[in-house]
Amino acid sequence: MRRLGIHDLAWSPTGERPLLNGIELVVGDGELVGLIGPNGSGKTSLLRCAYRYQRPSDGRVEVDGEALWSRSPRWSAQRVAVVLQEFPQDFGLSVSEVAAMGRTPHKGLFDGEDHNDRRLVDEALARVGLAGLHQQAFASLSGGEKQRVLLARALVQQPSLLVLDEPTNHLDPRYQLELLRQIKGLGMATLASFHDLNLAAAFCQRLYVLDQGRVVASGTPADVLTVELLQAVFGVQALVDSHPLAGHPRITWINP
């Protein structure tokens, strides 16, 4: 089943030239799809259109076969969960209270927390390896732990689609690998932008390459991450070979 479909999408700031144009992108059920490209290529703008933060100038965004922008923000929030680079203000909240915020789209204005909400929070925190930290202050956590709490919050939301904007940014290698293993292990339709191409190659089933607001390549990491494309899009020479243990493409940048 297709969870996300983006068709002929364009977006431009008011009165300015388009920053995205003619975008076609699909994420199927259970797929982890990566979005890569140089700085300023439009990755964050495209993700914002996908999670209903900014309205496209043209084209369609469909979630579970429904036109996203013809439905309410509440409908969208029940189906699309977002994990961004920045950590939110926690206002003194505990780990479990931050995770429980994922239930907000499913609750009425005066609804309180019930047994099902607490069960979902417990299950999500256990799934990301934080079962023993319910009452710990969110602000006291390491960067890697905070990202896992935000991932738990997204799981509590029970979405069809997970959208992540460079989720490993600012994390050390251990937590980068740990977080991406957890995300891939969810088996959830996921669209994520990546700065680190080797991480994208290791964890994504398919990649889309953005350059100057257009998709210039798509396919498996082996199809996309070629010496020629890296030179054309990123302007840097690279050696591309196979990882000796995992077999996915491995990129070594060449410093002339």
PDB file of C-alpha atoms in Angstrom:
ATOM      1  CA  MET A   1       0.000   0.000   0.000  1.00  0.00           C
ATOM      2  CA  ARG A   2       1.239   3.485  -0.806  1.00  0.00           C
ATOM      3  CA  ARG A   3       1.358   5.641   2.327  1.00  0.00           C
ATOM      4  CA  LEU A   4       2.688   8.833   0.745  1.00  0.00           C
ATOM      5  CA  GLY A   5       2.347  10.029  -2.812  1.00  0.00           C
ATOM      6  CA  ILE A   6       3.648  13.405  -4.013  1.00  0.00           C
ATOM      7  CA  HIS A   7       2.702  14.333  -7.569  1.00  0.00           C
ATOM      8  CA  ASP A   8       3.933  17.260  -9.714  1.00  0.00           C
ATOM      9  CA  LEU A   9       4.480  19.310  -6.563  1.00  0.00           C
ATOM     10  CA  ALA A  10       5.728  22.876  -6.703  1.00  0.00           C
ATOM     11  CA  TRP A  11       6.312  25.365  -3.912  1.00  0.00           C
ATOM     12  CA  SER A  12       7.579  28.917  -3.803  1.00  0.00           C
ATOM     13  CA  PRO A  13       7.630  31.640  -1.156  1.00  0.00           C
ATOM     14  CA  THR A  14       5.122  34.392  -1.899  1.00  0.00           C
ATOM     15  CA  GLY A  15       6.221  36.411  -4.897  1.00  0.00           C
ATOM     16  CA  GLU A  16       9.490  34.519  -5.360  1.00  0.00           C
ATOM     17  CA  ARG A  17      10.763  31.921  -7.818  1.00  0.00           C
ATOM     18  CA  PRO A  18       9.828  28.270  -7.126  1.00  0.00           C
ATOM     19  CA  LEU A  19      12.098  26.430  -4.704  1.00  0.00           C
ATOM     20  CA  LEU A  20      10.453  23.093  -5.570  1.00  0.00           C
ATOM     21  CA  ASN A  21       9.177  22.138  -9.011  1.00  0.00           C
ATOM     22  CA  GLY A  22       7.724  18.998 -10.600  1.00  0.00           C
ATOM     23  CA  ILE A  23       8.378  16.754  -7.593  1.00  0.00           C
ATOM     24  CA  GLU A  24       7.280  13.115  -7.892  1.00  0.00           C
ATOM     25  CA  LEU A  25       7.867  10.881  -4.842  1.00  0.00           C
ATOM     26  CA  VAL A  26       6.308   7.751  -3.369  1.00  0.00           C
ATOM     27  CA  VAL A  27       6.760   5.977  -0.031  1.00  0.00           C
ATOM     28  CA  GLY A  28       5.213   2.530   0.266  1.00  0.00           C
ATOM     29  CA  ASP A  29       4.057   0.712   3.379  1.00  0.00           C
ATOM     30  CA  GLY A  30       7.052  -0.375   5.459  1.00  0.00           C
ATOM     31  CA  GLU A  31       9.618   1.508   3.362  1.00  0.00           C
ATOM     32  CA  LEU A  32      12.379   3.723   4.721  1.00  0.00           C
ATOM     33  CA  VAL A  33      12.986   6.219   1.914  1.00  0.00           C
ATOM     34  CA  GLY A  34      15.816   8.729   2.062  1.00  0.00           C
ATOM     35  CA  LEU A  35      15.897  12.280   0.722  1.00  0.00           C
ATOM     36  CA  ILE A  36      19.386  13.569  -0.067  1.00  0.00           C
ATOM     37  CA  GLY A  37      20.870  16.607  -1.779  1.00  0.00           C
ATOM     38  CA  PRO A  38      23.173  19.558  -1.164  1.00  0.00           C
ATOM     39  CA  ASN A  39      22.304  22.388   1.193  1.00  0.00           C
ATOM     40  CA  GLY A  40      19.589  24.567  -0.335  1.00  0.00           C
ATOM     41  CA  SER A  41      18.328  21.817  -2.642  1.00  0.00           C
ATOM     42  CA  GLY A  42      14.840  21.882  -1.090  1.00  0.00           C
ATOM     43  CA  LYS A  43      14.848  18.871   1.251  1.00  0.00           C
ATOM     44  CA  THR A  44      13.331  20.620   4.254  1.00  0.00           C
ATOM     45  CA  SER A  45      10.819  22.500   2.097  1.00  0.00           C
ATOM     46  CA  LEU A  46       9.640  19.229   0.563  1.00  0.00           C
ATOM     47  CA  LEU A  47       9.279  17.582   3.972  1.00  0.00           C
ATOM     48  CA  ARG A  48       7.266  20.569   5.197  1.00  0.00           C
ATOM     49  CA  CYS A  49       4.831  20.093   2.321  1.00  0.00           C
ATOM     50  CA  ALA A  50       4.608  16.387   3.168  1.00  0.00           C
ATOM     51  CA  TYR A  51       3.686  16.936   6.810  1.00  0.00           C
ATOM     52  CA  ARG A  52       1.299  19.823   6.125  1.00  0.00           C
ATOM     53  CA  TYR A  53       3.422  22.660   7.451  1.00  0.00           C
ATOM     54  CA  GLN A  54       3.461  24.647   4.205  1.00  0.00           C
ATOM     55  CA  ARG A  55       0.919  24.425   1.407  1.00  0.00           C
ATOM     56  CA  PRO A  56       2.281  23.549  -2.068  1.00  0.00           C
ATOM     57  CA  SER A  57       1.838  26.122  -4.810  1.00  0.00           C
ATOM     58  CA  ASP A  58       0.801  23.323  -7.168  1.00  0.00           C
ATOM     59  CA  GLY A  59       0.501  19.544  -7.294  1.00  0.00           C
ATOM     60  CA  ARG A  60      -0.811  16.976  -4.798  1.00  0.00           C
ATOM     61  CA  VAL A  61       0.251  15.359  -1.546  1.00  0.00           C
ATOM     62  CA  GLU A  62      -1.643  12.152  -0.741  1.00  0.00           C
ATOM     63  CA  VAL A  63      -1.517  10.174   2.509  1.00  0.00           C
ATOM     64  CA  ASP A  64      -3.165   6.760   2.481  1.00  0.00           C
ATOM     65  CA  GLY A  65      -4.723   7.717  -0.852  1.00  0.00           C
ATOM     66  CA  GLU A  66      -6.353  10.880   0.522  1.00  0.00           C
ATOM     67  CA  ALA A  67      -5.499  14.436  -0.548  1.00  0.00           C
ATOM     68  CA  LEU A  68      -3.683  15.804   2.498  1.00  0.00           C
ATOM     69  CA  TRP A  69      -4.551  19.449   1.954  1.00  0.00           C
ATOM     70  CA  SER A  70      -8.257  18.760   1.519  1.00  0.00           C
ATOM     71  CA  ARG A  71      -8.447  17.259   5.014  1.00  0.00           C
ATOM     72  CA  SER A  72      -8.261  18.937   8.411  1.00  0.00           C
ATOM     73  CA  PRO A  73      -5.053  19.514  10.385  1.00  0.00           C
ATOM     74  CA  ARG A  74      -6.384  17.062  12.979  1.00  0.00           C
ATOM     75  CA  TRP A  75      -6.852  14.368  10.315  1.00  0.00           C
ATOM     76  CA  SER A  76      -3.281  14.959   9.181  1.00  0.00           C
ATOM     77  CA  ALA A  77      -1.877  14.849  12.720  1.00  0.00           C
ATOM     78  CA  GLN A  78      -3.573  11.498  13.298  1.00  0.00           C
ATOM     79  CA  ARG A  79      -1.751  10.007  10.306  1.00  0.00           C
ATOM     80  CA  VAL A  80       1.575  11.828   9.930  1.00  0.00           C
ATOM     81  CA  ALA A  81       4.139  12.069  12.729  1.00  0.00           C
ATOM     82  CA  VAL A  82       7.207  14.292  12.514  1.00  0.00           C
ATOM     83  CA  VAL A  83      10.613  14.178  14.209  1.00  0.00           C
ATOM     84  CA  LEU A  84      12.697  17.299  13.554  1.00  0.00           C
ATOM     85  CA  GLN A  85      16.351  18.165  14.178  1.00  0.00           C
ATOM     86  CA  GLU A  86      15.637  20.617  16.962  1.00  0.00           C
ATOM     87  CA  PHE A  87      14.570  19.582  20.449  1.00  0.00           C
ATOM     88  CA  PRO A  88      11.330  21.263  21.592  1.00  0.00           C
ATOM     89  CA  GLN A  89      11.009  23.332  24.739  1.00  0.00           C
ATOM     90  CA  ASP A  90      10.109  20.798  27.419  1.00  0.00           C
ATOM     91  CA  PHE A  91       8.665  23.214  30.052  1.00  0.00           C
ATOM     92  CA  GLY A  92       9.840  20.906  32.841  1.00  0.00           C
ATOM     93  CA  LEU A  93       8.078  17.825  31.441  1.00  0.00           C
ATOM     94  CA  SER A  94       9.092  14.269  32.221  1.00  0.00           C
ATOM     95  CA  VAL A  95       9.959  11.659  29.600  1.00  0.00           C
ATOM     96  CA  SER A  96       6.514  10.059  29.804  1.00  0.00           C
ATOM     97  CA  GLU A  97       4.769  13.445  29.584  1.00  0.00           C
ATOM     98  CA  VAL A  98       6.670  14.347  26.402  1.00  0.00           C
ATOM     99  CA  ALA A  99       5.855  10.950  24.878  1.00  0.00           C
ATOM    100  CA  ALA A 100       2.195  11.304  25.860  1.00  0.00           C
ATOM    101  CA  MET A 101       1.939  14.476  23.748  1.00  0.00           C
ATOM    102  CA  GLY A 102       1.608  12.107  20.790  1.00  0.00           C
ATOM    103  CA  ARG A 103      -1.955  11.347  21.905  1.00  0.00           C
ATOM    104  CA  THR A 104      -3.073  14.979  21.473  1.00  0.00           C
ATOM    105  CA  PRO A 105      -4.487  14.572  17.909  1.00  0.00           C
ATOM    106  CA  HIS A 106      -6.663  11.688  19.120  1.00  0.00           C
ATOM    107  CA  LYS A 107      -8.150  13.448  22.150  1.00  0.00           C
ATOM    108  CA  GLY A 108     -11.004  15.875  22.591  1.00  0.00           C
ATOM    109  CA  LEU A 109     -10.476  19.277  24.173  1.00  0.00           C
ATOM    110  CA  PHE A 110     -11.462  18.116  27.661  1.00  0.00           C
ATOM    111  CA  ASP A 111     -10.381  14.479  27.433  1.00  0.00           C
ATOM    112  CA  GLY A 112      -7.937  13.298  30.053  1.00  0.00           C
ATOM    113  CA  GLU A 113      -5.375  10.528  29.891  1.00  0.00           C
ATOM    114  CA  ASP A 114      -6.859   7.026  30.036  1.00  0.00           C
ATOM    115  CA  HIS A 115      -5.563   3.480  30.400  1.00  0.00           C
ATOM    116  CA  ASN A 116      -5.061   3.081  26.635  1.00  0.00           C
ATOM    117  CA  ASP A 117      -2.970   6.264  26.491  1.00  0.00           C
ATOM    118  CA  ARG A 118      -0.730   5.047  29.310  1.00  0.00           C
ATOM    119  CA  ARG A 119      -0.369   1.646  27.647  1.00  0.00           C
ATOM    120  CA  LEU A 120       0.699   3.242  24.354  1.00  0.00           C
ATOM    121  CA  VAL A 121       3.258   5.430  26.146  1.00  0.00           C
ATOM    122  CA  ASP A 122       4.660   2.438  28.050  1.00  0.00           C
ATOM    123  CA  GLU A 123       4.909   0.360  24.879  1.00  0.00           C
ATOM    124  CA  ALA A 124       6.543   3.156  22.875  1.00  0.00           C
ATOM    125  CA  LEU A 125       9.164   3.942  25.518  1.00  0.00           C
ATOM    126  CA  ALA A 126       9.975   0.252  25.841  1.00  0.00           C
ATOM    127  CA  ARG A 127      10.289  -0.023  22.072  1.00  0.00           C
ATOM    128  CA  VAL A 128      12.933   2.724  21.949  1.00  0.00           C
ATOM    129  CA  GLY A 129      14.819   1.344  24.951  1.00  0.00           C
ATOM    130  CA  LEU A 130      13.718   3.899  27.556  1.00  0.00           C
ATOM    131  CA  ALA A 131      11.347   1.814  29.677  1.00  0.00           C
ATOM    132  CA  GLY A 132      13.018   2.805  32.942  1.00  0.00           C
ATOM    133  CA  LEU A 133      13.047   6.565  32.392  1.00  0.00           C
ATOM    134  CA  HIS A 134       9.358   7.484  32.633  1.00  0.00           C
ATOM    135  CA  GLN A 135       9.721  10.039  35.417  1.00  0.00           C
ATOM    136  CA  GLN A 136      13.117  11.432  34.436  1.00  0.00           C
ATOM    137  CA  ALA A 137      13.169  15.068  33.318  1.00  0.00           C
ATOM    138  CA  PHE A 138      13.353  15.355  29.523  1.00  0.00           C
ATOM    139  CA  ALA A 139      15.821  18.236  29.874  1.00  0.00           C
ATOM    140  CA  SER A 140      18.287  16.008  31.725  1.00  0.00           C
ATOM    141  CA  LEU A 141      18.660  13.498  28.885  1.00  0.00           C
ATOM    142  CA  SER A 142      21.493  13.174  26.394  1.00  0.00           C
ATOM    143  CA  GLY A 143      20.908  14.171  22.779  1.00  0.00           C
ATOM    144  CA  GLY A 144      20.492  10.553  21.716  1.00  0.00           C
ATOM    145  CA  GLU A 145      18.003   9.865  24.503  1.00  0.00           C
ATOM    146  CA  LYS A 146      15.995  12.965  23.638  1.00  0.00           C
ATOM    147  CA  GLN A 147      15.718  11.845  20.000  1.00  0.00           C
ATOM    148  CA  ARG A 148      14.475   8.448  21.182  1.00  0.00           C
ATOM    149  CA  VAL A 149      11.828  10.116  23.356  1.00  0.00           C
ATOM    150  CA  LEU A 150      10.663  12.138  20.345  1.00  0.00           C
ATOM    151  CA  LEU A 151      10.537   8.932  18.321  1.00  0.00           C
ATOM    152  CA  ALA A 152       8.423   7.389  21.105  1.00  0.00           C
ATOM    153  CA  ARG A 153       6.120  10.422  20.959  1.00  0.00           C
ATOM    154  CA  ALA A 154       5.719   9.800  17.214  1.00  0.00           C
ATOM    155  CA  LEU A 155       4.873   6.129  17.852  1.00  0.00           C
ATOM    156  CA  VAL A 156       2.287   7.087  20.472  1.00  0.00           C
ATOM    157  CA  GLN A 157       0.658   9.160  17.734  1.00  0.00           C
ATOM    158  CA  GLN A 158      -0.034   5.861  15.851  1.00  0.00           C
ATOM    159  CA  PRO A 159       0.670   7.370  12.416  1.00  0.00           C
ATOM    160  CA  SER A 160       0.582   5.824   8.959  1.00  0.00           C
ATOM    161  CA  LEU A 161       3.630   7.862   7.931  1.00  0.00           C
ATOM    162  CA  LEU A 162       6.741   8.996   9.783  1.00  0.00           C
ATOM    163  CA  VAL A 163       8.636  12.064   8.511  1.00  0.00           C
ATOM    164  CA  LEU A 164      12.122  12.859   9.825  1.00  0.00           C
ATOM    165  CA  ASP A 165      14.276  15.892   9.029  1.00  0.00           C
ATOM    166  CA  GLU A 166      17.921  14.845   9.457  1.00  0.00           C
ATOM    167  CA  PRO A 167      17.153  12.886  12.656  1.00  0.00           C
ATOM    168  CA  THR A 168      20.815  12.014  13.318  1.00  0.00           C
ATOM    169  CA  ASN A 169      22.095  15.584  13.149  1.00  0.00           C
ATOM    170  CA  HIS A 170      24.184  16.487  16.242  1.00  0.00           C
ATOM    171  CA  LEU A 171      24.334  12.849  17.410  1.00  0.00           C
ATOM    172  CA  ASP A 172      27.580  10.934  17.832  1.00  0.00           C
ATOM    173  CA  PRO A 173      28.103   7.777  15.703  1.00  0.00           C
ATOM    174  CA  ARG A 174      26.813   5.364  18.337  1.00  0.00           C
ATOM    175  CA  TYR A 175      23.488   7.131  18.702  1.00  0.00           C
ATOM    176  CA  GLN A 176      23.194   7.733  14.959  1.00  0.00           C
ATOM    177  CA  LEU A 177      23.358   3.992  14.304  1.00  0.00           C
ATOM    178  CA  GLU A 178      21.177   3.141  17.275  1.00  0.00           C
ATOM    179  CA  LEU A 179      18.420   5.566  16.291  1.00  0.00           C
ATOM    180  CA  LEU A 180      18.382   4.503  12.629  1.00  0.00           C
ATOM    181  CA  ARG A 181      18.284   0.812  13.571  1.00  0.00           C
ATOM    182  CA  GLN A 182      15.242   1.550  15.709  1.00  0.00           C
ATOM    183  CA  ILE A 183      13.557   3.565  12.953  1.00  0.00           C
ATOM    184  CA  LYS A 184      14.165   0.877  10.347  1.00  0.00           C
ATOM    185  CA  GLY A 185      13.025  -1.816  12.774  1.00  0.00           C
ATOM    186  CA  LEU A 186       9.635  -0.132  13.142  1.00  0.00           C
ATOM    187  CA  GLY A 187       8.625  -1.346   9.684  1.00  0.00           C
ATOM    188  CA  MET A 188       6.688   1.916   9.230  1.00  0.00           C
ATOM    189  CA  ALA A 189       6.430   3.995   6.061  1.00  0.00           C
ATOM    190  CA  THR A 190       9.133   6.598   6.638  1.00  0.00           C
ATOM    191  CA  LEU A 191      10.524   9.541   4.670  1.00  0.00           C
ATOM    192  CA  ALA A 192      13.749  10.961   6.094  1.00  0.00           C
ATOM    193  CA  SER A 193      16.240  13.557   4.917  1.00  0.00           C
ATOM    194  CA  PHE A 194      19.926  12.789   5.345  1.00  0.00           C
ATOM    195  CA  HIS A 195      23.088  14.866   5.388  1.00  0.00           C
ATOM    196  CA  ASP A 196      25.318  11.780   5.763  1.00  0.00           C
ATOM    197  CA  LEU A 197      25.139   9.803   2.514  1.00  0.00           C
ATOM    198  CA  ASN A 198      26.762   6.722   4.019  1.00  0.00           C
ATOM    199  CA  LEU A 199      24.006   6.507   6.623  1.00  0.00           C
ATOM    200  CA  ALA A 200      21.400   6.902   3.878  1.00  0.00           C
ATOM    201  CA  ALA A 201      23.069   4.119   1.873  1.00  0.00           C
ATOM    202  CA  ALA A 202      23.181   1.816   4.897  1.00  0.00           C
ATOM    203  CA  PHE A 203      19.593   2.172   6.072  1.00  0.00           C
ATOM    204  CA  CYS A 204      17.329   3.247   3.180  1.00  0.00           C
ATOM    205  CA  GLN A 205      15.642   0.943   0.683  1.00  0.00           C
ATOM    206  CA  ARG A 206      15.334   3.792  -1.835  1.00  0.00           C
ATOM    207  CA  LEU A 207      16.700   7.293  -2.258  1.00  0.00           C
ATOM    208  CA  TYR A 208      15.514  10.475  -3.952  1.00  0.00           C
ATOM    209  CA  VAL A 209      18.134  13.059  -4.901  1.00  0.00           C
ATOM    210  CA  LEU A 210      17.130  16.721  -4.910  1.00  0.00           C
ATOM    211  CA  ASP A 211      19.111  19.419  -6.680  1.00  0.00           C
ATOM    212  CA  GLN A 212      17.897  22.976  -7.172  1.00  0.00           C
ATOM    213  CA  GLY A 213      14.363  22.007  -6.216  1.00  0.00           C
ATOM    214  CA  ARG A 214      13.972  19.045  -8.578  1.00  0.00           C
ATOM    215  CA  VAL A 215      14.305  15.294  -8.254  1.00  0.00           C
ATOM    216  CA  VAL A 216      17.324  14.456 -10.398  1.00  0.00           C
ATOM    217  CA  ALA A 217      17.638  10.750  -9.504  1.00  0.00           C
ATOM    218  CA  SER A 218      15.777   8.041  -7.612  1.00  0.00           C
ATOM    219  CA  GLY A 219      16.192   4.347  -6.962  1.00  0.00           C
ATOM    220  CA  THR A 220      18.116   2.009  -4.707  1.00  0.00           C
ATOM    221  CA  PRO A 221      21.285   3.335  -3.057  1.00  0.00           C
ATOM    222  CA  ALA A 222      23.353   1.299  -5.535  1.00  0.00           C
ATOM    223  CA  ASP A 223      21.464   2.845  -8.459  1.00  0.00           C
ATOM    224  CA  VAL A 224      21.727   6.401  -7.195  1.00  0.00           C
ATOM    225  CA  LEU A 225      25.052   6.785  -5.417  1.00  0.00           C
ATOM    226  CA  THR A 226      27.393   6.777  -8.389  1.00  0.00           C
ATOM    227  CA  VAL A 227      30.639   8.659  -8.890  1.00  0.00           C
ATOM    228  CA  GLU A 228      29.053  10.635 -11.729  1.00  0.00           C
ATOM    229  CA  LEU A 229      25.994  11.707  -9.754  1.00  0.00           C
ATOM    230  CA  LEU A 230      28.002  12.716  -6.693  1.00  0.00           C
ATOM    231  CA  GLN A 231      30.242  14.892  -8.856  1.00  0.00           C
ATOM    232  CA  ALA A 232      27.298  16.454 -10.708  1.00  0.00           C
ATOM    233  CA  VAL A 233      25.092  17.137  -7.666  1.00  0.00           C
ATOM    234  CA  PHE A 234      27.541  17.699  -4.810  1.00  0.00           C
ATOM    235  CA  GLY A 235      30.463  18.971  -6.869  1.00  0.00           C
ATOM    236  CA  VAL A 236      32.933  16.662  -5.147  1.00  0.00           C
ATOM    237  CA  GLN A 237      34.934  13.693  -6.370  1.00  0.00           C
ATOM    238  CA  ALA A 238      34.315  10.427  -4.549  1.00  0.00           C
ATOM    239  CA  LEU A 239      35.274   6.785  -4.541  1.00  0.00           C
ATOM    240  CA  VAL A 240      32.229   4.509  -4.416  1.00  0.00           C
ATOM    241  CA  ASP A 241      32.675   0.852  -3.525  1.00  0.00           C
ATOM    242  CA  SER A 242      30.760  -1.818  -1.611  1.00  0.00           C
ATOM    243  CA  HIS A 243      30.837  -1.990   2.161  1.00  0.00           C
ATOM    244  CA  PRO A 244      32.940  -5.079   2.967  1.00  0.00           C
ATOM    245  CA  LEU A 245      30.463  -6.426   5.529  1.00  0.00           C
ATOM    246  CA  ALA A 246      27.019  -5.142   4.526  1.00  0.00           C
ATOM    247  CA  GLY A 247      27.359  -4.816   0.736  1.00  0.00           C
ATOM    248  CA  HIS A 248      25.649  -1.430   0.412  1.00  0.00           C
ATOM    249  CA  PRO A 249      27.460   1.441  -1.343  1.00  0.00           C
ATOM    250  CA  ARG A 250      30.248   3.097   0.613  1.00  0.00           C
ATOM    251  CA  ILE A 251      31.371   6.620  -0.231  1.00  0.00           C
ATOM    252  CA  THR A 252      34.838   7.987   0.389  1.00  0.00           C
ATOM    253  CA  TRP A 253      35.206  11.655  -0.443  1.00  0.00           C
ATOM    254  CA  ILE A 254      38.398  12.546  -2.314  1.00  0.00           C
ATOM    255  CA  ASN A 255      40.293  15.637  -1.244  1.00  0.00           C
ATOM    256  CA  PRO A 256      42.215  16.724  -4.354  1.00  0.00           C
TER     257      PRO A 256
END
